[in-house]
Amino acid sequence: RGDFALLFGKAGCGKSLFAAHLFYRIAQGCERLYGRRVNGGPVIYICLEGQGGFRQRIQALEKKYGPAPGFFLIEQPINLINAEAEAYVEELIAHAKKIGAKAIVIDTWAQANAGGDENHSEAGGRALSAIARLRDETGALVVCLDHTGWGEDSQKRTRGWSGKWAASDTALRL
């Protein structure tokens, strides 16, 4: 809890599929997942890419595992770097506190930073400030799904500005 994590990989590798399964089950309050002990509870999942297909994934998870009343799906576009970002973050913090969110998932970093240059610190720094507020004021784990670059060496870390990589507490590559 209270960390910032990156879940990243090549486009189409299954990041959203994996994250949907993981956080749906966490929202159900399961005690063990992938052989590990889990501190389950409410999850806010902000889906910014592929919303139509994502809803079908959630329906399939519900069919297989049952309902997850603690899984809160947000499909409205958000941007962590534009003029409206502060008001959105305030609203998200209030909701996360109200439900006692254990995790807030942002799928994807690129969409939450649309309009900014992902290779420079100005936009990335604003996004990281918003993420730090979410983390600090809610105590929730904040996870951003992200892409790798296209070159051979760039497959080892997230695409764009290195500051987000440095700011993360955990990074998992798929």
Short mmCIF file of C-alpha atoms in Angstrom, two decimals:
data_model
loop_
_atom_site.label_atom_id
_atom_site.label_comp_id
_atom_site.label_asym_id
_atom_site.label_seq_id
_atom_site.Cartn_x
_atom_site.Cartn_y
_atom_site.Cartn_z
CA ARG A 1 0.00 0.00 0.00
CA GLY A 2 1.08 3.55 -0.70
CA ASP A 3 3.52 2.59 -3.46
CA PHE A 4 3.75 3.52 -7.12
CA ALA A 5 4.12 0.59 -9.49
CA LEU A 6 4.58 0.26 -13.23
CA LEU A 7 3.28 -2.74 -15.16
CA PHE A 8 4.78 -2.56 -18.63
CA GLY A 9 5.43 -4.46 -21.82
CA LYS A 10 5.15 -4.43 -25.59
CA ALA A 11 1.88 -3.43 -27.18
CA GLY A 12 -0.44 -6.44 -27.28
CA CYS A 13 1.47 -8.51 -24.70
CA GLY A 14 -1.53 -8.79 -22.35
CA LYS A 15 -0.88 -6.02 -19.81
CA SER A 16 -4.54 -5.05 -19.53
CA LEU A 17 -5.68 -8.67 -19.49
CA PHE A 18 -3.29 -9.52 -16.65
CA ALA A 19 -4.12 -6.34 -14.70
CA ALA A 20 -7.87 -6.90 -15.09
CA HIS A 21 -7.58 -10.42 -13.67
CA LEU A 22 -5.23 -9.44 -10.86
CA PHE A 23 -7.17 -6.41 -9.66
CA TYR A 24 -10.60 -7.96 -10.15
CA ARG A 25 -9.59 -10.79 -7.83
CA ILE A 26 -8.04 -8.34 -5.35
CA ALA A 27 -11.32 -6.40 -5.38
CA GLN A 28 -13.13 -9.63 -4.53
CA GLY A 29 -11.05 -9.84 -1.38
CA CYS A 30 -9.32 -13.11 -2.29
CA GLU A 31 -6.63 -14.17 0.15
CA ARG A 32 -4.21 -15.90 -2.25
CA LEU A 33 -3.40 -15.17 -5.86
CA TYR A 34 -0.64 -16.60 -8.04
CA GLY A 35 0.58 -18.48 -4.98
CA ARG A 36 0.99 -15.33 -2.89
CA ARG A 37 -0.89 -13.93 0.07
CA VAL A 38 -3.07 -10.97 -0.96
CA ASN A 39 -4.49 -8.12 1.10
CA GLY A 40 -7.68 -7.74 -0.93
CA GLY A 41 -10.12 -4.89 -0.98
CA PRO A 42 -11.69 -2.21 -3.17
CA VAL A 43 -9.98 -1.27 -6.42
CA ILE A 44 -10.52 1.69 -8.74
CA TYR A 45 -9.60 0.74 -12.30
CA ILE A 46 -9.35 3.63 -14.76
CA CYS A 47 -9.58 2.17 -18.25
CA LEU A 48 -8.44 4.66 -20.88
CA GLU A 49 -7.79 2.29 -23.80
CA GLY A 50 -9.96 -0.37 -25.39
CA GLN A 51 -13.03 0.23 -23.22
CA GLY A 52 -15.34 -1.99 -25.27
CA GLY A 53 -13.10 -5.03 -25.03
CA PHE A 54 -12.33 -4.29 -21.40
CA ARG A 55 -16.01 -4.51 -20.40
CA GLN A 56 -16.13 -7.95 -22.02
CA ARG A 57 -13.10 -9.01 -19.95
CA ILE A 58 -14.82 -7.91 -16.77
CA GLN A 59 -17.99 -9.79 -17.75
CA ALA A 60 -15.90 -12.93 -18.37
CA LEU A 61 -14.20 -12.54 -14.98
CA GLU A 62 -17.58 -12.14 -13.29
CA LYS A 63 -18.88 -15.26 -15.04
CA LYS A 64 -15.84 -17.28 -13.95
CA TYR A 65 -15.23 -15.94 -10.42
CA GLY A 66 -18.51 -14.29 -9.42
CA PRO A 67 -19.24 -10.64 -8.71
CA ALA A 68 -16.68 -8.18 -7.37
CA PRO A 69 -18.63 -5.40 -5.69
CA GLY A 70 -15.33 -3.77 -4.73
CA PHE A 71 -14.23 -3.32 -8.36
CA PHE A 72 -14.96 0.22 -9.54
CA LEU A 73 -14.46 0.79 -13.25
CA ILE A 74 -13.98 4.33 -14.56
CA GLU A 75 -14.07 4.75 -18.32
CA GLN A 76 -14.21 8.52 -18.64
CA PRO A 77 -11.15 10.13 -20.22
CA ILE A 78 -8.75 11.64 -17.72
CA ASN A 79 -5.57 13.57 -18.12
CA LEU A 80 -3.11 14.03 -15.27
CA ILE A 81 -1.35 16.98 -16.88
CA ASN A 82 -4.03 19.35 -18.21
CA ALA A 83 -5.80 22.24 -16.47
CA GLU A 84 -8.62 20.03 -15.14
CA ALA A 85 -6.26 17.48 -13.59
CA GLU A 86 -6.30 18.92 -10.08
CA ALA A 87 -10.10 18.82 -9.81
CA TYR A 88 -10.17 15.27 -11.16
CA VAL A 89 -7.50 14.12 -8.68
CA GLU A 90 -9.44 15.74 -5.81
CA GLU A 91 -12.59 13.85 -6.84
CA LEU A 92 -10.69 10.60 -7.22
CA ILE A 93 -9.07 10.99 -3.80
CA ALA A 94 -12.46 11.61 -2.18
CA HIS A 95 -13.94 8.50 -3.82
CA ALA A 96 -10.91 6.35 -2.97
CA LYS A 97 -11.09 7.40 0.69
CA LYS A 98 -14.84 6.80 0.82
CA ILE A 99 -14.52 3.20 -0.39
CA GLY A 100 -11.18 2.46 1.30
CA ALA A 101 -9.42 1.70 -1.99
CA LYS A 102 -6.45 -0.64 -1.76
CA ALA A 103 -5.37 0.10 -5.35
CA ILE A 104 -5.90 2.64 -8.11
CA VAL A 105 -5.00 1.39 -11.58
CA ILE A 106 -4.40 3.76 -14.50
CA ASP A 107 -4.50 1.96 -17.84
CA THR A 108 -2.42 3.54 -19.51
CA TRP A 109 0.21 6.13 -18.60
CA ALA A 110 0.27 7.37 -22.19
CA GLN A 111 -3.47 8.10 -22.27
CA ALA A 112 -3.40 9.77 -18.84
CA ASN A 113 -0.67 12.08 -20.16
CA ALA A 114 -2.15 12.78 -23.58
CA GLY A 115 -0.94 16.03 -25.07
CA GLY A 116 2.31 16.04 -23.13
CA ASP A 117 5.74 15.05 -24.40
CA GLU A 118 6.44 11.70 -22.76
CA ASN A 119 10.19 12.17 -23.27
CA HIS A 120 10.50 15.31 -21.12
CA SER A 121 10.17 15.98 -17.45
CA GLU A 122 7.60 18.80 -17.54
CA ALA A 123 4.55 16.66 -18.38
CA GLY A 124 5.87 13.59 -16.59
CA GLY A 125 6.61 15.60 -13.47
CA ARG A 126 3.04 16.93 -13.36
CA ALA A 127 1.68 13.40 -13.75
CA LEU A 128 3.98 12.08 -11.02
CA SER A 129 2.81 14.87 -8.70
CA ALA A 130 -0.80 13.78 -9.25
CA ILE A 131 0.14 10.14 -8.63
CA ALA A 132 2.02 11.09 -5.46
CA ARG A 133 -1.09 12.88 -4.18
CA LEU A 134 -3.25 9.83 -4.94
CA ARG A 135 -0.78 7.59 -3.16
CA ASP A 136 -0.11 9.82 -0.17
CA GLU A 137 -3.67 10.94 0.51
CA THR A 138 -5.36 7.56 0.04
CA GLY A 139 -2.66 5.11 1.11
CA ALA A 140 -3.55 3.05 -1.97
CA LEU A 141 -1.16 1.35 -4.33
CA VAL A 142 -1.16 3.33 -7.59
CA VAL A 143 -0.36 1.24 -10.67
CA CYS A 144 0.20 2.62 -14.16
CA LEU A 145 0.22 0.35 -17.17
CA ASP A 146 2.80 1.47 -19.69
CA HIS A 147 4.45 0.48 -22.95
CA THR A 148 8.05 -0.28 -23.79
CA GLY A 149 9.85 1.47 -26.60
CA TRP A 150 10.43 -0.14 -29.98
CA GLY A 151 14.20 -0.68 -30.03
CA GLU A 152 15.92 -3.80 -28.70
CA ASP A 153 17.45 -2.07 -25.65
CA SER A 154 14.25 -0.16 -24.89
CA GLN A 155 12.34 -3.39 -24.17
CA LYS A 156 13.88 -3.49 -20.70
CA ARG A 157 12.06 -0.47 -19.31
CA THR A 158 9.10 1.80 -19.88
CA ARG A 159 8.91 4.13 -22.84
CA GLY A 160 9.63 7.85 -22.47
CA TRP A 161 10.99 9.99 -19.66
CA SER A 162 13.17 8.06 -17.20
CA GLY A 163 11.83 9.99 -14.19
CA LYS A 164 8.70 7.82 -13.94
CA TRP A 165 10.92 4.73 -13.92
CA ALA A 166 13.07 6.24 -11.18
CA ALA A 167 10.00 7.28 -9.16
CA SER A 168 8.43 3.82 -9.20
CA ASP A 169 8.70 1.55 -6.17
CA THR A 170 8.08 -1.55 -8.28
CA ALA A 171 8.17 -2.26 -12.01
CA LEU A 172 6.93 -5.48 -13.54
CA ARG A 173 7.66 -6.30 -17.18
CA LEU A 174 5.34 -8.61 -19.09
#
